[in-house]
Every structure is written in structure tokens, then in C-alpha cells.
Coordinates of C-alpha atoms in Angstrom, one line a residue:
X1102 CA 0.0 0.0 0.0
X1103 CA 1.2 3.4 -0.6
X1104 CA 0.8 6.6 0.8
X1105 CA 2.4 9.4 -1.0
X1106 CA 1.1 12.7 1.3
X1107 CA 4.8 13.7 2.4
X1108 CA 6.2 12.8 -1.0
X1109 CA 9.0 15.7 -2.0
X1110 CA 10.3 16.0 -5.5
X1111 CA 14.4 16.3 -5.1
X1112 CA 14.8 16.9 -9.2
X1113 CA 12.5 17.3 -12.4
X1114 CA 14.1 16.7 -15.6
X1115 CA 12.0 18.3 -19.1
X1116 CA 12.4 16.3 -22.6
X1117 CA 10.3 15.8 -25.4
X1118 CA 10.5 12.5 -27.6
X1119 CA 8.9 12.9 -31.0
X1120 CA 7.9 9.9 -33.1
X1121 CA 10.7 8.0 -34.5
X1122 CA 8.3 6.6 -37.2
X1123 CA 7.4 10.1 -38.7
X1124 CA 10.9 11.7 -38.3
X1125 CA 10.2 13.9 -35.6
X1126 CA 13.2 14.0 -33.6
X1127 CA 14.1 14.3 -29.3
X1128 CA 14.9 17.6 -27.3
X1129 CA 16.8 16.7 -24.2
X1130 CA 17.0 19.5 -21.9
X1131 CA 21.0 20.7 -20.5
X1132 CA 19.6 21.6 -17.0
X1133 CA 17.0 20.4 -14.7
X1134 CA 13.9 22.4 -14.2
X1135 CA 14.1 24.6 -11.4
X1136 CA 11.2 24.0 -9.1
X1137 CA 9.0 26.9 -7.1
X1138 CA 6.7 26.5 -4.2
X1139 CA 3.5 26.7 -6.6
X1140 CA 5.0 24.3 -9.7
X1141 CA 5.7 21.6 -7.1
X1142 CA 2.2 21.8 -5.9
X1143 CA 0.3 21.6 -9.5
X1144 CA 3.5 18.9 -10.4
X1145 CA 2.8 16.9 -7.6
X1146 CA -1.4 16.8 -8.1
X1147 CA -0.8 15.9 -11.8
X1148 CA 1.7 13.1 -11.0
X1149 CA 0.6 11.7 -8.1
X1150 CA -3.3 11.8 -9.1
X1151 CA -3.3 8.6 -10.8
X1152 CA -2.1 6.4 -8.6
X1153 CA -4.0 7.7 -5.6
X1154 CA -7.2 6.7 -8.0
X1155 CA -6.4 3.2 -8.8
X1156 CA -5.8 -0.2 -7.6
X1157 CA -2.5 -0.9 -6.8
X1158 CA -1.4 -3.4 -9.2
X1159 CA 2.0 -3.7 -9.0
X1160 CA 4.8 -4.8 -11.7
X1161 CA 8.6 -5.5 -11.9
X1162 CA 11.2 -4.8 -14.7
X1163 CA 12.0 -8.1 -16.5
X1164 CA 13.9 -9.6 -19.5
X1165 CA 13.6 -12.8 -20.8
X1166 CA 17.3 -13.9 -19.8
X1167 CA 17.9 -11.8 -17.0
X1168 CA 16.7 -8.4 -15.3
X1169 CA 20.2 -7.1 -15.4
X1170 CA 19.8 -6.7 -19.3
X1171 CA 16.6 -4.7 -19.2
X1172 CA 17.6 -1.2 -20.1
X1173 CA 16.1 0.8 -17.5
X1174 CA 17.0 -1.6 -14.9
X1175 CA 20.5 -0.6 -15.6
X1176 CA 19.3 3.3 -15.9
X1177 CA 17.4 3.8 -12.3
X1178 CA 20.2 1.7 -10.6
X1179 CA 22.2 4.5 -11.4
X1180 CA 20.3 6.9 -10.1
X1181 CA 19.6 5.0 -6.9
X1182 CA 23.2 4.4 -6.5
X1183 CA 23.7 8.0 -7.3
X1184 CA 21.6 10.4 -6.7
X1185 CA 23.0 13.6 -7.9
X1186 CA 23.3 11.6 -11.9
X1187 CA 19.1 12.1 -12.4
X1188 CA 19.3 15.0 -14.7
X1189 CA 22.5 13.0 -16.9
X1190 CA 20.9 9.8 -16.7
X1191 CA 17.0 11.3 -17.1
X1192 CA 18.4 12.1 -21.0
X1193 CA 19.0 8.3 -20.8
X1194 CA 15.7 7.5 -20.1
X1195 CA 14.1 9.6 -22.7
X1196 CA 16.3 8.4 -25.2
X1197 CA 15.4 4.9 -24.6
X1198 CA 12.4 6.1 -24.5
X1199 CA 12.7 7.6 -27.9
X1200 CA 14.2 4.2 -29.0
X1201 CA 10.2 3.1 -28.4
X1202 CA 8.6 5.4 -29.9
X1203 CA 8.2 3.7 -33.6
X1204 CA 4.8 3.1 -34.2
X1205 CA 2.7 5.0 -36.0
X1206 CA -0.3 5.9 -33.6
X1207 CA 2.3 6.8 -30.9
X1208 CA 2.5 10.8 -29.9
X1209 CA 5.1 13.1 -28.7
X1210 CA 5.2 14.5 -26.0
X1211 CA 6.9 16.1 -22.7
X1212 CA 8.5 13.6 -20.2
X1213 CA 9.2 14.1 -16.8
X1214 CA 11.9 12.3 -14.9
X1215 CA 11.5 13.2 -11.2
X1216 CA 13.7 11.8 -8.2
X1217 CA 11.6 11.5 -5.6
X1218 CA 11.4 11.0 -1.6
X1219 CA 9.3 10.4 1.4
X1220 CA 6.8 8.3 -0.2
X1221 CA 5.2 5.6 2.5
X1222 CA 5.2 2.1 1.1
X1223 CA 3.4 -0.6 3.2
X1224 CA 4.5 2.0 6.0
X1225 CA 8.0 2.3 5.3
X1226 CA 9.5 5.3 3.8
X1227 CA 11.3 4.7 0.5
X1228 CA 12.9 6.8 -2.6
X1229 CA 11.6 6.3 -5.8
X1230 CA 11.5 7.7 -9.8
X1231 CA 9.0 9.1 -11.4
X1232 CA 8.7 8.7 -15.2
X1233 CA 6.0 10.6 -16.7
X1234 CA 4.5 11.8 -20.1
X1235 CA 1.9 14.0 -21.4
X1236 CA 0.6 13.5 -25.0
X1237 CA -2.8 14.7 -25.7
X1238 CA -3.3 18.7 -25.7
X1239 CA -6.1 20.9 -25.7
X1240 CA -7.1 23.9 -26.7
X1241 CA -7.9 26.2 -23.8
X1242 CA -8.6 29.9 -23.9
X1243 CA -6.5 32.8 -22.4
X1244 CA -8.1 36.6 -22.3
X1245 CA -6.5 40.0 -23.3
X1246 CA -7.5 43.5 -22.7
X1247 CA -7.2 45.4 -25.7
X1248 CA -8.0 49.3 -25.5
X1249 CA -11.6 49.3 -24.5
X1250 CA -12.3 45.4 -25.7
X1251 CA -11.9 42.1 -24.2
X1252 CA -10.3 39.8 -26.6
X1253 CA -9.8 35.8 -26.7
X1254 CA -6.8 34.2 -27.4
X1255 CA -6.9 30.3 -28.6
X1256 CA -3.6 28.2 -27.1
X1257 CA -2.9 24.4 -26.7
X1258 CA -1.8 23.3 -23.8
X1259 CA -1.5 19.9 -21.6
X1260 CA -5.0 19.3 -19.4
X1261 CA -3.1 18.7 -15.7
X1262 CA -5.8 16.7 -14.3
X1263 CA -5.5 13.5 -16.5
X1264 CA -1.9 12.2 -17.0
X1265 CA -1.4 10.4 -20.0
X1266 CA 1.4 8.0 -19.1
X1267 CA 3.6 7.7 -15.6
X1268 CA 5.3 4.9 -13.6
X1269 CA 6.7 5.1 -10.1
X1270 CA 9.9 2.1 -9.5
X1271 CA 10.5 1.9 -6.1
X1272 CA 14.3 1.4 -5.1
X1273 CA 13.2 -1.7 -3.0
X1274 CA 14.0 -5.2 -4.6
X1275 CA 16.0 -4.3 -6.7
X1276 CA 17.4 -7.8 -7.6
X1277 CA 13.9 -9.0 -8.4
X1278 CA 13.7 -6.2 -11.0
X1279 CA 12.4 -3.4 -8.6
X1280 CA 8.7 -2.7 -7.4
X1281 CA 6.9 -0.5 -9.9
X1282 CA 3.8 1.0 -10.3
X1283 CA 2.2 2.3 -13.6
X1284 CA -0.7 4.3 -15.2
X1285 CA -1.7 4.3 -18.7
X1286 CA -4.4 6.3 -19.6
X1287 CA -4.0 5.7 -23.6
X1288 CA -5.2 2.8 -25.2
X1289 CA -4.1 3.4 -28.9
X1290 CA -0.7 1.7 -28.3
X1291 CA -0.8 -0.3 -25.0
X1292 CA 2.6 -2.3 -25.5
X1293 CA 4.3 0.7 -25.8
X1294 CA 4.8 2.0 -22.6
X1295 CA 4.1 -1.4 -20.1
X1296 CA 6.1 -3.7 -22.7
X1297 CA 8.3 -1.7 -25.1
X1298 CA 9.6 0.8 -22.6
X1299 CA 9.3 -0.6 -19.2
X1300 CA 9.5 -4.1 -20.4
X1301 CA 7.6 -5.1 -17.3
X1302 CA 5.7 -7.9 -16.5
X1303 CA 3.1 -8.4 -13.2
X1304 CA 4.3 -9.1 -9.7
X1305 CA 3.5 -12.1 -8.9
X1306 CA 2.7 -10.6 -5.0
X1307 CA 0.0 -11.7 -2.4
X1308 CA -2.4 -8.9 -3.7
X1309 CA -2.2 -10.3 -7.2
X1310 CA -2.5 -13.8 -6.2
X1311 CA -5.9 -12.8 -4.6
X1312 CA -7.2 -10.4 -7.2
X1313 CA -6.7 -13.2 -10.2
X1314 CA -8.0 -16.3 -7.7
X1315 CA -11.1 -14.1 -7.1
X1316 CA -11.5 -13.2 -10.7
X1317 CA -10.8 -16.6 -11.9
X1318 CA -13.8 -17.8 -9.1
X1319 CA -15.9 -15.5 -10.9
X1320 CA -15.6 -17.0 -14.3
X1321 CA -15.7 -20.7 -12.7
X1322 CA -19.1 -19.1 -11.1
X1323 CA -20.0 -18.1 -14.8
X1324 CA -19.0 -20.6 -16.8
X1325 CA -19.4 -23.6 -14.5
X1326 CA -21.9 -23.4 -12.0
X1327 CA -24.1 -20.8 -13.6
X1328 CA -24.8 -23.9 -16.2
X1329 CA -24.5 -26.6 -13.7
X1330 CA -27.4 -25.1 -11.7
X1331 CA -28.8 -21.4 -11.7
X1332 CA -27.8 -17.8 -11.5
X1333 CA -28.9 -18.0 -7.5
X1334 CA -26.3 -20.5 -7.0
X1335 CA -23.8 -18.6 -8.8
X1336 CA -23.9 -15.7 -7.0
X1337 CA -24.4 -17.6 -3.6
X1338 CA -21.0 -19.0 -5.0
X1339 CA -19.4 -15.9 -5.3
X1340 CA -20.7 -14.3 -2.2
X1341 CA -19.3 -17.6 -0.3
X1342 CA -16.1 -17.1 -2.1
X1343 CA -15.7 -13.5 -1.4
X1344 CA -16.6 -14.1 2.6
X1345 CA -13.8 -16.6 2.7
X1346 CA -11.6 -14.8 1.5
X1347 CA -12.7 -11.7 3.9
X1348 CA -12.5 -13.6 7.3
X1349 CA -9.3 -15.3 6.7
X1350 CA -5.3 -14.4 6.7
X1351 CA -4.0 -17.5 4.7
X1352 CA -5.5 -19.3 1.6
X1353 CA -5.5 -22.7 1.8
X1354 CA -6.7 -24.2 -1.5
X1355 CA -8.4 -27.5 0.2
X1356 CA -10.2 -25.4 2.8
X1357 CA -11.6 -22.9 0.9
X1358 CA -13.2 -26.2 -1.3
X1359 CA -14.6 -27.5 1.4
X1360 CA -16.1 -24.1 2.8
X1361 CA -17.3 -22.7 -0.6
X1362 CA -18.6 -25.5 -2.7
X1363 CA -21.6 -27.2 -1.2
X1364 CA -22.4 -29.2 -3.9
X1365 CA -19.3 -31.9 -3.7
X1366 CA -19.8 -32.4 -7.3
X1367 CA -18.2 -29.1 -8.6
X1368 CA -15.1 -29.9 -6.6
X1369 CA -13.8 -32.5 -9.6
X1370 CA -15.0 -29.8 -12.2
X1371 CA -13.3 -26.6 -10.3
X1372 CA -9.7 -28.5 -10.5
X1373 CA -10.2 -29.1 -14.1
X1374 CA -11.2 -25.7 -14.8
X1375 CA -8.1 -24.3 -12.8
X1376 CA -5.6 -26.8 -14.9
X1377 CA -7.3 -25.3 -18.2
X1378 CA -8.4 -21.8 -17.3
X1379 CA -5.6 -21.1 -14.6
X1380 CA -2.4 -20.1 -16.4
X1381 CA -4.8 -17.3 -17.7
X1382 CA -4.7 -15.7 -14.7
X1383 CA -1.7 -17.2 -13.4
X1384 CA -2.5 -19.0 -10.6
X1385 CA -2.3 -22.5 -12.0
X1386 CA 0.6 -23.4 -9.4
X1387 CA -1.0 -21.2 -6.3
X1388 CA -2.7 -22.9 -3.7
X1389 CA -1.8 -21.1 -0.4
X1390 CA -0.9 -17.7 -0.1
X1391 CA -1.4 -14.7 2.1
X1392 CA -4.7 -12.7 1.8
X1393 CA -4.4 -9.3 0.9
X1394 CA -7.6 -7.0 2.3
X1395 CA -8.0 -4.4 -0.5
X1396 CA -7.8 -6.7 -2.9
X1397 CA -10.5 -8.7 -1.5
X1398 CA -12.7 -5.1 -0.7
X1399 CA -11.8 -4.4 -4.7
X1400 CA -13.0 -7.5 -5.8
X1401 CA -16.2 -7.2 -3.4
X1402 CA -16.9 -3.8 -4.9
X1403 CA -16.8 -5.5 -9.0
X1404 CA -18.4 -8.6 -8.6
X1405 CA -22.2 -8.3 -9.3
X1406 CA -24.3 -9.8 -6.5
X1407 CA -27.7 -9.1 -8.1
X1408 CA -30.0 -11.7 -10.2
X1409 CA -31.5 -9.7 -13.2
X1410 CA -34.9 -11.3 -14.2
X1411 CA -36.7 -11.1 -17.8
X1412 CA -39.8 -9.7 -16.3
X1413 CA -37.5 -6.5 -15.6
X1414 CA -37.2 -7.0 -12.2
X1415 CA -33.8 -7.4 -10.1
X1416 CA -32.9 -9.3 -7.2
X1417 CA -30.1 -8.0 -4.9
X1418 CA -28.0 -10.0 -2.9
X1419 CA -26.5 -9.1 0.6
X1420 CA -22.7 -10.4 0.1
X1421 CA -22.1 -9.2 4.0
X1422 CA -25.4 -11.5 5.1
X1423 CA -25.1 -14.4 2.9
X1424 CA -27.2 -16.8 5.1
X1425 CA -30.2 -14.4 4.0
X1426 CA -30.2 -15.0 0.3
X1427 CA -29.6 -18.7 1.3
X1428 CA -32.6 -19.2 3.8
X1429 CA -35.0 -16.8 3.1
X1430 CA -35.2 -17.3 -1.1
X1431 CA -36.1 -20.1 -2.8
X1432 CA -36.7 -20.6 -6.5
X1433 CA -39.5 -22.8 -7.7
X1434 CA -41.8 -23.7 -10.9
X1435 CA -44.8 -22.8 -11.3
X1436 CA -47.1 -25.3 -13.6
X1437 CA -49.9 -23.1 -14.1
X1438 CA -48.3 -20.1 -15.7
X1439 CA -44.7 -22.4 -17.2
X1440 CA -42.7 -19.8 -15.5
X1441 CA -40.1 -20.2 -12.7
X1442 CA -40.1 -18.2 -9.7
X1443 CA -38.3 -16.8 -6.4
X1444 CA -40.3 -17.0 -3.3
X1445 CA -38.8 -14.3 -0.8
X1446 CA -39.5 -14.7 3.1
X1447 CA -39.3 -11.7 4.8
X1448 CA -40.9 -10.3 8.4
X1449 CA -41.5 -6.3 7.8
X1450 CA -40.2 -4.1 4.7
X1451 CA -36.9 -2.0 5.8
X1452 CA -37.4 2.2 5.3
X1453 CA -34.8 3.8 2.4

């Protein structure tokens, strides 16, 4: 988890990396931007923005024979090792970032190369770079006082609540290949920044062990026991699921079968989905692991809990209550009208 309230910016670095593809060349900046009071305040919101907003899905800097070889690997150690080479070794980074920046739908833009410090990760304070670019401009108007008439002036210019691209690597881990965080906001060229440029690839950590277990329960729920038996059971399933998940520390494959699936029959079919379905979400070798919370409260928040009827009417479930939607709803047929039904048992109707 991070926290980045009492993050400070030590150094900024300004470049801008055309498009290799069209001929539009790469302006590396001789100095470092000198930061005031009110820059590192509108810098900070427009960096920092991002990752405040989204799940914390974390990633390492890889290469298929070794991490050593990945070129930005070999870039941020520098800087970690020395912090005073950002601004030299930020040029670096832009030019290998330039190096990327082939393909036809990919824009220039500005980059920002920031050394940074202060920033709280699972309650520890570490140091960390910032790569960031902007891409996408808009047009914005400015106003001028001419004579006796107020005149508008058209000018483009970078929108400083979105951020187009931006990656934080932590300097922890560093023999695993670091501990990085990125944001992509762009979809017109998603290997190019992830792939191309970081060359990362997921971190296989407790929190992404128990995001992909959860979603690949969710499919099983869809593809398996939806089919098997009804859309009741399925999301009884899922709520079960989630509610193991939510009360315990450790996941212990075996236990959580035994707890989850009440109809023994599954069990056989829920191995052979994992074999076939499982390297999908890479968990076809994970069977215990430590649970992480907020990715359980993500999932909780994603994963639909309601049964949606033809008649146009919906039935929500409690996932927090389960025991409700299991003892006080029952589905039946009804032979007079050939339509199935829910039957729902309740004592008085609760006020909005």
C-alpha cells in the first residue's frame, strides 16, 4: 500500500521525444527544471493523481534472460546508486524512450523524470523515480484587454488533471527487477509504454494472487456453476467465495473447497477448470498464499451480487449477510403459468 502525502520532488528533468516513425526528432533539456513553491504543488497533483485513483497493481522490470539486461533496470540503478546523476541519466531514459517510440499511432510529447522521496510504502518510507509523459493537448482559452475590448486568445496546452502515461519504480527489490507501479491512460498503443519501454511484466505478490483467484472464481461461477445449476447458486457461490476470502489471513486451497462449494460435485469440475483456465490468470501453481484485504474489498466492490430477471425486475443480494439469500429465497416452478419463480420470506419491509 502506498501513501504518497509527504512525498518531495528532489529533481525534475523536461524532454520531449517525437515519433521515430514520422521523423520527428528528441529535445533533451541541458539543465533540470528549477522547481518553485506553486510548480511543485500543480506537479505533484498531476503526478501523483493517478495512482491515488487506482488499484494498486503492482509490476517488476523483467527480461527474458535476465533483469540485469533490461535497459532501465541498468538506468534507475544508477540513479539509486547516485543520486545527484538524475538530470545525466534522465536524458537516458528519454532516449530509450525515444528508442520506443516507432509506431505509427504513438504521440510526442513532454517527459518528466522526477527523483523523488518520502513516499510511504506498506508504512515504510522509501525513494523512488518518477517517469511521466503528457501526449494529448487541448485547446484552452487565455483573455486579453485590448483598449476598451476584451479579446480571446486560442492556445494548446496539456490538461493537468489527466496524465497520459507515468510509472513510479521503487528502489526496493531491486534484484527481483524493482517494485513499480504504472498508469496508462491511452489505449491506442498499450505495448508501448508497459512492454516496449518498461518491459515489465506483473508481480506475482500476495495482492495479485488474490485479485486473479477471485476473478478466476468469478468465471468458474459463470462458466461452471451458472450452467450446472442457476444464477442464484452462482452468485451464492461468489458471495461464499468473497466471505472466505474476507474472514481469513491464509488461503489454503483445500479449505476454501470444502467451505465454498456445497455441492461436492463441482469440486472435480473446479480442479479441471483451474488446470485449463488457470495459467490465464496465473495461478495455475498457487494454492496457499497470504490474503491481501484491499484486494478482496476491490473485488467485493466489481463482482455483481444481483440476479437480473426477464420480467424486468432485479434481485439483490447481501454479500455481508449471505445466510439471507440462502434461507429466506427459494426458486421454484410454477405449472400453471410455465414460468419459474423466487419466493422471498421476509418479516417487515426496511425504510430507504
Amino acid at each position: 500500500m502506498i501513501n504518497l502525502y509527504s512525498t518531495q520532488i528532489e529533481s525534475i528533468s523536461l524532454h520531449r521525444v517525437g515519433n521515430k516513425n514520422k521523423s520527428e526528432g528528441i529535445f533533451l533539456s541541458e539543465e533540470p527544471f528549477s522547481l518553485n513553491d506553486e510548480t511543485t504543488g500543480l506537479l505533484k497533483e498531476y503526478f501523483f493523481k493517478p495512482f491515488r485513483e487506482k488499484e494498486e497493481n503492482y509490476f517488476k522490470l523483467a527480461n527474458e534472460v535476465d533483469v540485469e539486461f533490461n535497459e532501465l533496470h541498468k538506468i534507475v540503478t544508477e540513479i539509486f546508486t547516485d543520486p545527484s546523476s538524475a538530470h545525466l541519466n534522465s536524458k537516458k531514459i528519454a532516449t530509450h524512450l525515444f528508442e520506443q517510440s516507432n509506431h505509427p499511432h504513438i504521440k510526442s510529447g513532454e517527459v518528466y523524470v522526477g527523483y523523488l522521496t518520502g513516499l510511504l510504502l506498506d508504512n515504510v518510507k522509501v525513494d523512488a523515480i518518477g517517469i511521466f509523459k503528457s501526449e494529448l493537448k487541448h485547446d484552452f482559452l487565455q483573455f486579453e484587454e485590448t483598449g476598451s475590448n476584451l479579446n480571446i486568445l486560442v492556445q494548446q496546452g496539456i490538461n493537468i488533471n489527466k496524465l497520459d502515461k507515468g510509472c513510479l519504480i521503487f528502489n526496493v527489490d531491486k534484484e527481483e527487477g524493482y517494485k513499480v507501479l504504472s498508469v496508462d491512460s491511452n489505449r491506442y498503443d498499450a505495448k508501448y509504454w508497459l512492454e516496449n519501454f518498461l518491459g515489465a511484466e506483473p508481480l506475482s505478490d500476495d495482492n495479485f494472487k488474490t485479485k486473479n483467484y477471485l476473478k478466476f472464481c468469478q468465471n468458474f461461477a459463470k462458466d461452471v456453476v451458472l450452467p450446472a445449476e442457476d444464477k442464484q447458486q452462482e452468485v451464492l457461490f461468489m458471495n461464499r467465495a468473497v466471505n472466505h476470502f474476507a474472514k481469513n489471513d491464509e488461503f489454503e486451497e483445500s479449505s476454501f473447497l470444502t467451505e465454498v462449494m456445497e455441492n461436492p460435485e463441482l469440486i472435480p469440475e473446479f480442479k479441471h477448470y483451474k488446470v485449463e483456465k488457470g495459467p490465464k490468470y496465473s495461478i495455475e501453481d498457487v494454492s496457499n498464499f497470504d490474503i491481501a484485504n484491499k484486494a478482496v474489498s476491490d473485488a467485493r466492490k466489481k463482482i455483481k451480487n444481483v440476479i437480473s430477471l426477464d420480467t424486468n425486475i432485479q434481485i439483490k443480494m447481501d454479500f455481508i449477510n449471505p445466510e439471507s439469500a440462502e434461507k429466506f429465497v427459494e426458486k421454484g416452478w410454477d405449472e400453471e403459468r410455465q414460468m419459474y419463480y423466487y419466493l422471498v420470506y421476509f418479516n417487515k419491509e426496511q425504510k430507504s
